[in-house]
mmCIF file of C-alpha atoms and ligand atoms in Angstrom:
data_model
loop_
_atom_site.group_PDB
_atom_site.id
_atom_site.type_symbol
_atom_site.label_atom_id
_atom_site.label_comp_id
_atom_site.label_asym_id
_atom_site.label_seq_id
_atom_site.Cartn_x
_atom_site.Cartn_y
_atom_site.Cartn_z
ATOM 1 C CA MET A 1 9.326 -4.234 -33.698
ATOM 2 C CA ALA A 2 8.223 -6.950 -31.270
ATOM 3 C CA GLU A 3 7.021 -5.692 -27.895
ATOM 4 C CA LYS A 4 9.582 -6.004 -25.097
ATOM 5 C CA SER A 5 8.750 -8.746 -22.615
ATOM 6 C CA PHE A 6 10.325 -9.656 -19.301
ATOM 7 C CA HIS A 7 11.329 -12.528 -17.065
ATOM 8 C CA VAL A 8 9.416 -11.743 -13.876
ATOM 9 C CA ALA A 9 9.476 -13.229 -10.364
ATOM 10 C CA VAL A 10 7.189 -12.836 -7.351
ATOM 11 C CA ALA A 11 8.793 -13.488 -3.944
ATOM 12 C CA GLY A 12 6.128 -14.230 -1.308
ATOM 13 C CA ALA A 13 3.804 -15.551 -4.015
ATOM 14 C CA THR A 14 1.619 -17.543 -1.585
ATOM 15 C CA GLY A 15 0.876 -14.529 0.649
ATOM 16 C CA ALA A 16 -2.093 -12.149 0.565
ATOM 17 C CA VAL A 17 -0.168 -9.475 -1.380
ATOM 18 C CA GLY A 18 1.939 -11.887 -3.470
ATOM 19 C CA ASN A 19 -1.162 -13.647 -4.710
ATOM 20 C CA GLN A 20 -2.687 -10.319 -5.698
ATOM 21 C CA MET A 21 0.552 -9.328 -7.467
ATOM 22 C CA ILE A 22 0.164 -12.366 -9.726
ATOM 23 C CA ALA A 23 -3.458 -11.401 -10.463
ATOM 24 C CA CYS A 24 -2.497 -7.758 -11.089
ATOM 25 C CA LEU A 25 0.266 -8.736 -13.548
ATOM 26 C CA GLU A 26 -2.354 -10.714 -15.461
ATOM 27 C CA GLU A 27 -5.083 -8.032 -15.275
ATOM 28 C CA ALA A 28 -2.651 -5.285 -16.341
ATOM 29 C CA GLY A 29 -1.549 -7.339 -19.357
ATOM 30 C CA PHE A 30 2.028 -6.896 -18.163
ATOM 31 C CA PRO A 31 4.448 -8.175 -20.825
ATOM 32 C CA VAL A 32 5.557 -11.301 -18.923
ATOM 33 C CA ARG A 33 7.819 -13.627 -20.910
ATOM 34 C CA SER A 34 8.172 -16.034 -17.976
ATOM 35 C CA LEU A 35 6.953 -15.972 -14.368
ATOM 36 C CA ARG A 36 8.726 -17.637 -11.426
ATOM 37 C CA LEU A 37 6.970 -17.905 -8.070
ATOM 38 C CA PHE A 38 8.913 -18.052 -4.786
ATOM 39 C CA ALA A 39 7.910 -18.580 -1.156
ATOM 40 C CA SER A 40 9.312 -20.370 1.891
ATOM 41 C CA ALA A 41 10.308 -24.055 1.881
ATOM 42 C CA ARG A 42 6.877 -24.751 3.459
ATOM 43 C CA SER A 43 5.168 -23.914 0.147
ATOM 44 C CA ALA A 44 7.559 -25.652 -2.246
ATOM 45 C CA GLY A 45 5.543 -28.054 -4.383
ATOM 46 C CA ARG A 46 2.346 -25.997 -4.261
ATOM 47 C CA THR A 47 1.028 -24.552 -7.518
ATOM 48 C CA LEU A 48 -0.623 -21.247 -8.458
ATOM 49 C CA ARG A 49 -2.443 -20.089 -11.604
ATOM 50 C CA PHE A 50 -1.283 -17.383 -14.027
ATOM 51 C CA ARG A 51 -2.904 -16.660 -17.445
ATOM 52 C CA GLY A 52 -4.577 -20.074 -17.418
ATOM 53 C CA GLU A 53 -1.352 -21.939 -16.644
ATOM 54 C CA THR A 54 -0.419 -23.834 -13.502
ATOM 55 C CA LEU A 55 2.962 -22.717 -12.156
ATOM 56 C CA PRO A 56 5.030 -24.346 -9.392
ATOM 57 C CA VAL A 57 5.918 -22.476 -6.199
ATOM 58 C CA GLU A 58 9.655 -22.780 -5.546
ATOM 59 C CA GLU A 59 11.645 -22.257 -2.386
ATOM 60 C CA LEU A 60 13.339 -18.840 -2.377
ATOM 61 C CA ARG A 61 17.111 -19.312 -2.545
ATOM 62 C CA GLU A 62 20.161 -17.115 -2.901
ATOM 63 C CA ASP A 63 20.552 -18.027 -6.578
ATOM 64 C CA SER A 64 16.834 -17.755 -7.460
ATOM 65 C CA PHE A 65 17.165 -14.519 -9.457
ATOM 66 C CA ARG A 66 19.551 -15.603 -12.202
ATOM 67 C CA GLY A 67 17.978 -14.604 -15.525
ATOM 68 C CA ILE A 68 15.135 -12.584 -13.919
ATOM 69 C CA ASP A 69 14.572 -8.978 -15.120
ATOM 70 C CA ILE A 70 12.015 -7.746 -12.555
ATOM 71 C CA ALA A 71 11.200 -9.194 -9.117
ATOM 72 C CA LEU A 72 8.213 -8.151 -7.030
ATOM 73 C CA PHE A 73 8.861 -8.834 -3.327
ATOM 74 C CA SER A 74 6.261 -9.232 -0.580
ATOM 75 C CA ALA A 75 7.680 -11.794 1.823
ATOM 76 C CA GLY A 76 8.399 -9.568 4.834
ATOM 77 C CA GLY A 77 11.191 -7.207 5.862
ATOM 78 C CA SER A 78 13.865 -9.725 6.763
ATOM 79 C CA VAL A 79 13.464 -11.616 3.466
ATOM 80 C CA SER A 80 13.743 -8.315 1.559
ATOM 81 C CA GLU A 81 16.761 -7.213 3.557
ATOM 82 C CA LYS A 82 18.626 -10.370 2.647
ATOM 83 C CA PHE A 83 17.360 -11.238 -0.829
ATOM 84 C CA ALA A 84 16.732 -7.862 -2.539
ATOM 85 C CA PRO A 85 20.479 -7.029 -2.736
ATOM 86 C CA LEU A 86 21.192 -10.568 -4.002
ATOM 87 C CA ALA A 87 18.543 -10.155 -6.693
ATOM 88 C CA ALA A 88 19.914 -6.732 -7.652
ATOM 89 C CA ALA A 89 23.448 -8.171 -7.842
ATOM 90 C CA ALA A 90 22.112 -10.792 -10.262
ATOM 91 C CA GLY A 91 20.993 -7.943 -12.546
ATOM 92 C CA CYS A 92 17.319 -7.918 -11.639
ATOM 93 C CA VAL A 93 15.325 -4.796 -10.601
ATOM 94 C CA VAL A 94 13.436 -5.326 -7.338
ATOM 95 C CA VAL A 95 10.119 -3.668 -6.486
ATOM 96 C CA ASP A 96 9.908 -4.259 -2.749
ATOM 97 C CA ASN A 97 6.689 -4.088 -0.758
ATOM 98 C CA SER A 98 8.320 -4.368 2.677
ATOM 99 C CA SER A 99 9.476 -1.438 4.798
ATOM 100 C CA ALA A 100 13.114 -2.616 4.695
ATOM 101 C CA TRP A 101 14.378 -0.196 2.016
ATOM 102 C CA ARG A 102 11.804 2.605 1.986
ATOM 103 C CA MET A 103 13.803 5.255 3.827
ATOM 104 C CA ASP A 104 17.171 4.392 2.247
ATOM 105 C CA PRO A 105 18.232 7.627 0.476
ATOM 106 C CA GLU A 106 19.536 5.528 -2.440
ATOM 107 C CA VAL A 107 16.199 3.760 -2.952
ATOM 108 C CA PRO A 108 13.276 5.552 -4.607
ATOM 109 C CA LEU A 109 9.872 5.353 -2.894
ATOM 110 C CA VAL A 110 7.244 5.604 -5.596
ATOM 111 C CA VAL A 111 3.538 6.184 -6.071
ATOM 112 C CA PRO A 112 3.104 6.419 -9.855
ATOM 113 C CA GLU A 113 0.385 9.122 -9.708
ATOM 114 C CA VAL A 114 2.600 11.282 -7.481
ATOM 115 C CA ASN A 115 6.353 10.938 -8.191
ATOM 116 C CA PRO A 116 6.841 8.735 -11.292
ATOM 117 C CA HIS A 117 10.099 10.571 -12.090
ATOM 118 C CA ALA A 118 11.675 9.022 -8.961
ATOM 119 C CA VAL A 119 11.702 5.560 -10.619
ATOM 120 C CA ALA A 120 14.886 6.564 -12.481
ATOM 121 C CA GLY A 121 16.743 6.375 -9.141
ATOM 122 C CA TYR A 122 16.472 2.564 -9.211
ATOM 123 C CA ARG A 123 19.905 2.453 -10.843
ATOM 124 C CA ARG A 124 21.774 3.207 -7.623
ATOM 125 C CA LYS A 125 20.792 0.010 -5.768
ATOM 126 C CA GLY A 126 18.586 -1.897 -8.203
ATOM 127 C CA ILE A 127 15.720 -1.563 -5.727
ATOM 128 C CA ILE A 128 12.506 0.503 -5.763
ATOM 129 C CA ALA A 129 10.404 0.576 -2.601
ATOM 130 C CA ASN A 130 6.625 0.350 -2.590
ATOM 131 C CA PRO A 131 5.273 2.613 0.180
ATOM 132 C CA ASN A 132 3.159 1.671 3.178
ATOM 133 C CA CYS A 133 -0.478 0.971 2.261
ATOM 134 C CA SER A 134 -1.926 3.818 4.370
ATOM 135 C CA THR A 135 0.609 6.283 2.994
ATOM 136 C CA ILE A 136 -0.113 5.388 -0.644
ATOM 137 C CA GLN A 137 -3.828 6.151 -0.517
ATOM 138 C CA MET A 138 -3.261 9.333 1.483
ATOM 139 C CA VAL A 139 -0.637 10.842 -0.856
ATOM 140 C CA VAL A 140 -2.670 10.022 -3.992
ATOM 141 C CA VAL A 141 -5.235 12.508 -2.615
ATOM 142 C CA LEU A 142 -2.886 14.951 -0.845
ATOM 143 C CA ASN A 143 -0.544 15.478 -3.819
ATOM 144 C CA PRO A 144 -2.956 17.524 -5.976
ATOM 145 C CA ILE A 145 -4.041 19.524 -2.898
ATOM 146 C CA HIS A 146 -0.407 20.223 -1.976
ATOM 147 C CA ARG A 147 0.546 21.328 -5.513
ATOM 148 C CA ARG A 148 -2.408 23.738 -5.687
ATOM 149 C CA TYR A 149 -2.771 25.106 -2.145
ATOM 150 C CA GLY A 150 0.450 24.166 -0.299
ATOM 151 C CA ILE A 151 -0.137 21.868 2.663
ATOM 152 C CA ARG A 152 1.039 23.165 6.027
ATOM 153 C CA ARG A 153 -0.100 20.277 8.258
ATOM 154 C CA VAL A 154 -1.905 16.912 8.106
ATOM 155 C CA VAL A 155 -3.613 15.093 10.996
ATOM 156 C CA VAL A 156 -4.661 11.553 10.056
ATOM 157 C CA SER A 157 -6.451 8.731 11.888
ATOM 158 C CA THR A 158 -6.643 5.372 10.126
ATOM 159 C CA TYR A 159 -9.119 2.492 10.239
ATOM 160 C CA GLN A 160 -7.036 -0.358 8.784
ATOM 161 C CA SER A 161 -8.267 -3.779 7.725
ATOM 162 C CA VAL A 162 -6.725 -7.059 8.879
ATOM 163 C CA SER A 163 -5.609 -8.133 5.388
ATOM 164 C CA GLY A 164 -2.751 -5.630 5.770
ATOM 165 C CA THR A 165 -1.239 -7.990 8.350
ATOM 166 C CA GLY A 166 -1.359 -10.977 5.985
ATOM 167 C CA LYS A 167 -3.186 -14.241 5.477
ATOM 168 C CA LYS A 168 -3.030 -15.414 9.093
ATOM 169 C CA ALA A 169 -4.713 -12.222 10.301
ATOM 170 C CA ILE A 170 -7.574 -12.673 7.823
ATOM 171 C CA GLU A 171 -8.083 -16.156 9.291
ATOM 172 C CA GLU A 172 -7.865 -14.779 12.841
ATOM 173 C CA LEU A 173 -10.709 -12.268 12.326
ATOM 174 C CA HIS A 174 -12.789 -14.980 10.672
ATOM 175 C CA ASP A 175 -12.131 -17.567 13.403
ATOM 176 C CA GLN A 176 -12.648 -15.150 16.299
ATOM 177 C CA THR A 177 -15.922 -13.834 14.849
ATOM 178 C CA ARG A 178 -17.241 -17.348 14.373
ATOM 179 C CA ALA A 179 -16.148 -18.400 17.878
ATOM 180 C CA LEU A 180 -17.772 -15.376 19.532
ATOM 181 C CA LEU A 181 -21.083 -15.826 17.703
ATOM 182 C CA ASN A 182 -21.094 -19.495 18.756
ATOM 183 C CA PHE A 183 -20.114 -18.867 22.419
ATOM 184 C CA LEU A 184 -16.864 -20.824 21.912
ATOM 185 C CA PRO A 185 -13.375 -20.034 23.282
ATOM 186 C CA VAL A 186 -11.763 -17.275 21.202
ATOM 187 C CA PRO A 187 -8.472 -18.217 19.489
ATOM 188 C CA ARG A 188 -5.735 -15.560 19.368
ATOM 189 C CA ALA A 189 -2.350 -15.807 17.609
ATOM 190 C CA VAL A 190 -1.597 -12.782 15.443
ATOM 191 C CA TYR A 191 -2.698 -9.602 17.281
ATOM 192 C CA PRO A 192 -1.856 -8.644 20.891
ATOM 193 C CA HIS A 193 -5.608 -8.441 21.715
ATOM 194 C CA ARG A 194 -8.862 -9.746 20.258
ATOM 195 C CA ILE A 195 -9.600 -8.041 16.910
ATOM 196 C CA ALA A 196 -13.186 -9.284 16.383
ATOM 197 C CA PHE A 197 -15.705 -6.617 17.516
ATOM 198 C CA ASN A 198 -12.798 -4.463 18.730
ATOM 199 C CA CYS A 199 -10.384 -1.693 17.624
ATOM 200 C CA LEU A 200 -6.637 -1.823 18.324
ATOM 201 C CA PRO A 201 -4.796 1.528 18.501
ATOM 202 C CA GLN A 202 -1.552 -0.276 17.741
ATOM 203 C CA ILE A 203 -0.196 -1.229 14.321
ATOM 204 C CA ASP A 204 3.356 -2.575 14.330
ATOM 205 C CA ARG A 205 5.533 -2.011 17.405
ATOM 206 C CA PHE A 206 5.827 1.004 19.700
ATOM 207 C CA LEU A 207 8.827 3.331 19.333
ATOM 208 C CA ASP A 208 10.576 5.426 21.992
ATOM 209 C CA ASN A 209 8.536 8.541 21.089
ATOM 210 C CA GLY A 210 5.247 6.808 21.994
ATOM 211 C CA TYR A 211 4.142 6.455 18.367
ATOM 212 C CA THR A 212 3.923 3.122 16.559
ATOM 213 C CA LYS A 213 6.217 2.257 13.662
ATOM 214 C CA GLU A 214 3.181 2.403 11.328
ATOM 215 C CA GLU A 215 2.436 5.967 12.468
ATOM 216 C CA MET A 216 6.004 7.100 11.846
ATOM 217 C CA LYS A 217 5.999 5.383 8.436
ATOM 218 C CA MET A 218 3.093 7.643 7.468
ATOM 219 C CA VAL A 219 5.045 10.730 8.585
ATOM 220 C CA ASN A 220 8.415 9.867 7.014
ATOM 221 C CA GLU A 221 7.140 8.301 3.795
ATOM 222 C CA THR A 222 4.779 11.243 3.120
ATOM 223 C CA HIS A 223 7.759 13.621 3.301
ATOM 224 C CA LYS A 224 9.832 11.446 0.963
ATOM 225 C CA ILE A 225 7.117 10.887 -1.665
ATOM 226 C CA LEU A 226 5.856 14.499 -1.712
ATOM 227 C CA GLU A 227 9.508 15.657 -1.612
ATOM 228 C CA ASP A 228 8.700 18.191 1.083
ATOM 229 C CA GLU A 229 9.923 17.824 4.667
ATOM 230 C CA THR A 230 8.203 21.032 5.776
ATOM 231 C CA ILE A 231 4.722 19.478 5.874
ATOM 232 C CA GLY A 232 3.691 18.723 9.456
ATOM 233 C CA VAL A 233 2.246 15.196 9.630
ATOM 234 C CA THR A 234 0.881 13.398 12.682
ATOM 235 C CA ALA A 235 -0.915 10.035 12.685
ATOM 236 C CA THR A 236 -2.907 7.638 14.849
ATOM 237 C CA THR A 237 -3.170 4.221 13.188
ATOM 238 C CA VAL A 238 -5.884 1.803 14.267
ATOM 239 C CA ARG A 239 -6.627 -1.813 13.288
ATOM 240 C CA VAL A 240 -10.373 -2.440 12.868
ATOM 241 C CA PRO A 241 -12.346 -5.663 12.257
ATOM 242 C CA VAL A 242 -12.674 -5.158 8.485
ATOM 243 C CA PHE A 243 -11.277 -7.748 6.051
ATOM 244 C CA TYR A 244 -10.291 -5.598 3.039
ATOM 245 C CA GLY A 245 -9.932 -1.816 2.598
ATOM 246 C CA HIS A 246 -8.287 0.859 4.717
ATOM 247 C CA SER A 247 -10.150 4.079 5.645
ATOM 248 C CA GLU A 248 -8.640 7.354 6.808
ATOM 249 C CA ALA A 249 -10.029 10.517 8.400
ATOM 250 C CA VAL A 250 -7.652 13.227 7.201
ATOM 251 C CA ASN A 251 -7.521 16.827 8.379
ATOM 252 C CA VAL A 252 -5.479 19.170 6.167
ATOM 253 C CA GLU A 253 -4.381 22.744 6.788
ATOM 254 C CA THR A 254 -3.230 24.662 3.703
ATOM 255 C CA ARG A 255 -1.317 27.884 3.047
ATOM 256 C CA LYS A 256 -3.791 29.219 0.445
ATOM 257 C CA PRO A 257 -7.616 29.174 0.775
ATOM 258 C CA CYS A 258 -8.987 25.776 -0.353
ATOM 259 C CA PRO A 259 -12.751 26.019 -1.019
ATOM 260 C CA PRO A 260 -14.286 22.495 -0.762
ATOM 261 C CA GLU A 261 -16.152 22.907 -4.085
ATOM 262 C CA GLU A 262 -12.903 23.680 -5.892
ATOM 263 C CA VAL A 263 -11.083 20.829 -4.110
ATOM 264 C CA ARG A 264 -13.833 18.405 -5.158
ATOM 265 C CA GLU A 265 -13.351 19.433 -8.822
ATOM 266 C CA LEU A 266 -9.563 19.281 -8.530
ATOM 267 C CA LEU A 267 -9.685 15.754 -7.080
ATOM 268 C CA ALA A 268 -12.250 14.584 -9.647
ATOM 269 C CA ARG A 269 -9.637 15.419 -12.334
ATOM 270 C CA SER A 270 -6.701 13.838 -10.464
ATOM 271 C CA PRO A 271 -5.192 10.509 -11.579
ATOM 272 C CA GLY A 272 -6.180 7.445 -9.569
ATOM 273 C CA VAL A 273 -8.829 9.313 -7.541
ATOM 274 C CA LEU A 274 -12.593 8.705 -7.430
ATOM 275 C CA VAL A 275 -14.712 11.364 -5.701
ATOM 276 C CA VAL A 276 -17.775 9.855 -3.991
ATOM 277 C CA ASP A 277 -19.262 12.748 -2.081
ATOM 278 C CA ASP A 278 -23.013 13.104 -1.952
ATOM 279 C CA PRO A 279 -23.993 13.066 1.724
ATOM 280 C CA ALA A 280 -27.611 14.015 0.941
ATOM 281 C CA ALA A 281 -27.946 10.739 -0.964
ATOM 282 C CA GLY A 282 -25.990 8.815 1.689
ATOM 283 C CA ARG A 283 -23.037 8.367 -0.676
ATOM 284 C CA TYR A 284 -19.501 8.337 0.698
ATOM 285 C CA PRO A 285 -16.536 5.964 0.355
ATOM 286 C CA MET A 286 -16.704 2.670 2.258
ATOM 287 C CA PRO A 287 -14.316 -0.297 2.336
ATOM 288 C CA ILE A 288 -16.997 -2.713 1.124
ATOM 289 C CA ASP A 289 -17.259 -0.664 -2.085
ATOM 290 C CA ALA A 290 -13.585 0.229 -2.576
ATOM 291 C CA ALA A 291 -12.347 -3.344 -2.046
ATOM 292 C CA GLY A 292 -11.570 -5.233 -5.249
ATOM 293 C CA GLN A 293 -10.690 -2.224 -7.419
ATOM 294 C CA ASP A 294 -7.754 0.129 -7.896
ATOM 295 C CA LEU A 295 -8.929 3.708 -7.360
ATOM 296 C CA THR A 296 -8.534 5.737 -4.177
ATOM 297 C CA TRP A 297 -11.967 6.932 -3.103
ATOM 298 C CA VAL A 298 -12.449 10.297 -1.379
ATOM 299 C CA GLY A 299 -15.554 11.885 0.109
ATOM 300 C CA ARG A 300 -16.896 13.873 3.082
ATOM 301 C CA ILE A 301 -14.913 16.810 1.647
ATOM 302 C CA ARG A 302 -15.744 19.751 3.892
ATOM 303 C CA ARG A 303 -14.264 22.919 5.344
ATOM 304 C CA ASP A 304 -12.486 22.691 8.698
ATOM 305 C CA GLU A 305 -14.238 25.618 10.356
ATOM 306 C CA SER A 306 -11.750 25.748 13.239
ATOM 307 C CA VAL A 307 -8.853 27.140 11.142
ATOM 308 C CA GLN A 308 -8.453 29.755 8.395
ATOM 309 C CA ASN A 309 -7.629 27.335 5.526
ATOM 310 C CA GLY A 310 -8.535 23.762 6.305
ATOM 311 C CA LEU A 311 -10.319 20.673 5.047
ATOM 312 C CA ASN A 312 -11.597 17.372 6.358
ATOM 313 C CA LEU A 313 -11.556 14.334 4.038
ATOM 314 C CA TRP A 314 -12.445 10.631 4.223
ATOM 315 C CA ILE A 315 -10.174 8.445 2.061
ATOM 316 C CA VAL A 316 -10.681 4.717 1.336
ATOM 317 C CA ALA A 317 -8.757 2.246 -0.858
ATOM 318 C CA ASP A 318 -8.153 -1.480 -1.222
ATOM 319 C CA ASN A 319 -4.978 -1.940 0.820
ATOM 320 C CA ILE A 320 -3.985 -5.181 -0.914
ATOM 321 C CA ARG A 321 -4.472 -3.696 -4.395
ATOM 322 C CA LYS A 322 -3.631 0.061 -4.593
ATOM 323 C CA GLY A 323 -2.020 -0.116 -1.146
ATOM 324 C CA ALA A 324 0.343 -2.893 -2.248
ATOM 325 C CA ALA A 325 0.091 -5.141 -5.337
ATOM 326 C CA THR A 326 -1.405 -2.702 -7.868
ATOM 327 C CA ASN A 327 1.043 0.046 -6.909
ATOM 328 C CA ALA A 328 3.959 -2.401 -7.283
ATOM 329 C CA VAL A 329 2.761 -3.525 -10.722
ATOM 330 C CA GLN A 330 2.243 0.117 -11.776
ATOM 331 C CA ILE A 331 5.868 0.802 -10.772
ATOM 332 C CA ALA A 332 6.959 -2.220 -12.828
ATOM 333 C CA GLN A 333 4.987 -0.824 -15.785
ATOM 334 C CA LEU A 334 6.857 2.504 -15.538
ATOM 335 C CA LEU A 335 10.156 0.612 -15.352
ATOM 336 C CA ALA A 336 9.295 -1.556 -18.341
ATOM 337 C CA ARG A 337 8.032 1.374 -20.424
ATOM 338 C CA ASP A 338 10.742 3.936 -19.705
ATOM 339 C CA HIS A 339 13.841 2.266 -18.314
ATOM 340 C CA LEU A 340 14.425 -1.377 -19.278
HETATM 341 P P1 A2P B 401 4.847 -19.223 2.862
HETATM 342 O O1 A2P B 401 3.418 -19.227 2.424
HETATM 343 O O2 A2P B 401 5.626 -20.363 2.299
HETATM 344 O O3 A2P B 401 5.011 -19.046 4.347
HETATM 345 P P2 A2P B 401 1.503 -13.068 4.271
HETATM 346 O O4 A2P B 401 2.017 -11.661 4.404
HETATM 347 O O5 A2P B 401 0.157 -13.161 3.643
HETATM 348 O O6 A2P B 401 1.612 -13.825 5.557
HETATM 349 O O7 A2P B 401 2.536 -13.803 3.241
HETATM 350 C C1 A2P B 401 3.912 -13.837 3.442
HETATM 351 C C2 A2P B 401 4.609 -14.429 2.213
HETATM 352 O O8 A2P B 401 6.020 -14.423 2.439
HETATM 353 C C3 A2P B 401 4.220 -15.858 1.946
HETATM 354 O O9 A2P B 401 4.259 -16.110 0.557
HETATM 355 C C4 A2P B 401 5.327 -16.627 2.651
HETATM 356 O O10 A2P B 401 5.535 -17.932 2.150
HETATM 357 C C5 A2P B 401 6.507 -15.763 2.297
HETATM 358 N N1 A2P B 401 7.625 -16.003 3.207
HETATM 359 C C6 A2P B 401 7.646 -15.896 4.552
HETATM 360 N N2 A2P B 401 8.867 -16.208 5.043
HETATM 361 C C7 A2P B 401 9.645 -16.509 3.972
HETATM 362 C C8 A2P B 401 11.018 -16.908 3.805
HETATM 363 N N3 A2P B 401 11.831 -17.038 4.837
HETATM 364 N N4 A2P B 401 11.458 -17.141 2.539
HETATM 365 C C9 A2P B 401 10.646 -16.993 1.494
HETATM 366 N N5 A2P B 401 9.341 -16.613 1.582
HETATM 367 C C10 A2P B 401 8.851 -16.376 2.806
#
């Protein structure tokens, strides 16, 4: 029997994540029968490469999804809010990278290493949500720990790269760094303060409870993906002047004793995880090493000596790949293999 193949679309194809989605489809050998690329009217007429071919970028329109089987969206929340239901109504399954649909009870929120079974829920709305980048890398590591020891509480601080904000933010860090090193006026357009040689304890907007939207995404999405609302989660999310790769300092309190040696072995056997933990040799995960590949790196695994059962971990992943495009393509692979 011939292998199934699919008519695929990428919405937001010219963006940082959309571009990587195209590359990930190619790298994964996804069975693409045809690929359509959509962006705003500004990009219509541009071209992008896929499997050695040059493809046109088309303006995203209400009737763009006729004849498409699977659409990967990364064009921002308002585009997803409007166009994902239109795509679903045209019979296409949407894998959406924005936050627009993540907490909708009728939309599954999926990390393939953690809750692949949830994909089946796509039938209700025709949409599957791709989680927040910081949440994805954290739950890839927390899931095996939770299943074995039962997590009571998580305290996380993030060190997030500018690529998570998109192409313009990558340019902003570049331009500000160059201006500062050349004693020139510093341009600023994307972030509320200078990002070069600085840290911003604000990602997304502030909410009434004093947390940012990014921080509450980490809390709410962790509950949904791990299917356990009883886990206490609290987050401080920080933008740092790094181009690619998010890092996280994660403190975990468990119900059962969790010896670091045993946790290291457990994580070394867990899907999607790479343990890099040899402090004596100066080896621990860093964004410059994790960027450009798909595993979630974990190191600095040590006992939290201030509580009965606790751990400290340092988790790093490429936010554009595993935190966004790779995870979306992995979801599409599950869909293609088991459901379509
Ligand atoms: P464009 O390049 O034409 O502006 P990033 O997150 O890197 O900034 O990328 C955002 C992506 O979303 C880009 O591909 C961008 O296209 C696309 N996009 C933004 N607004 C719209 C819109 N209204 N309709 C379709 N695509 C959009």
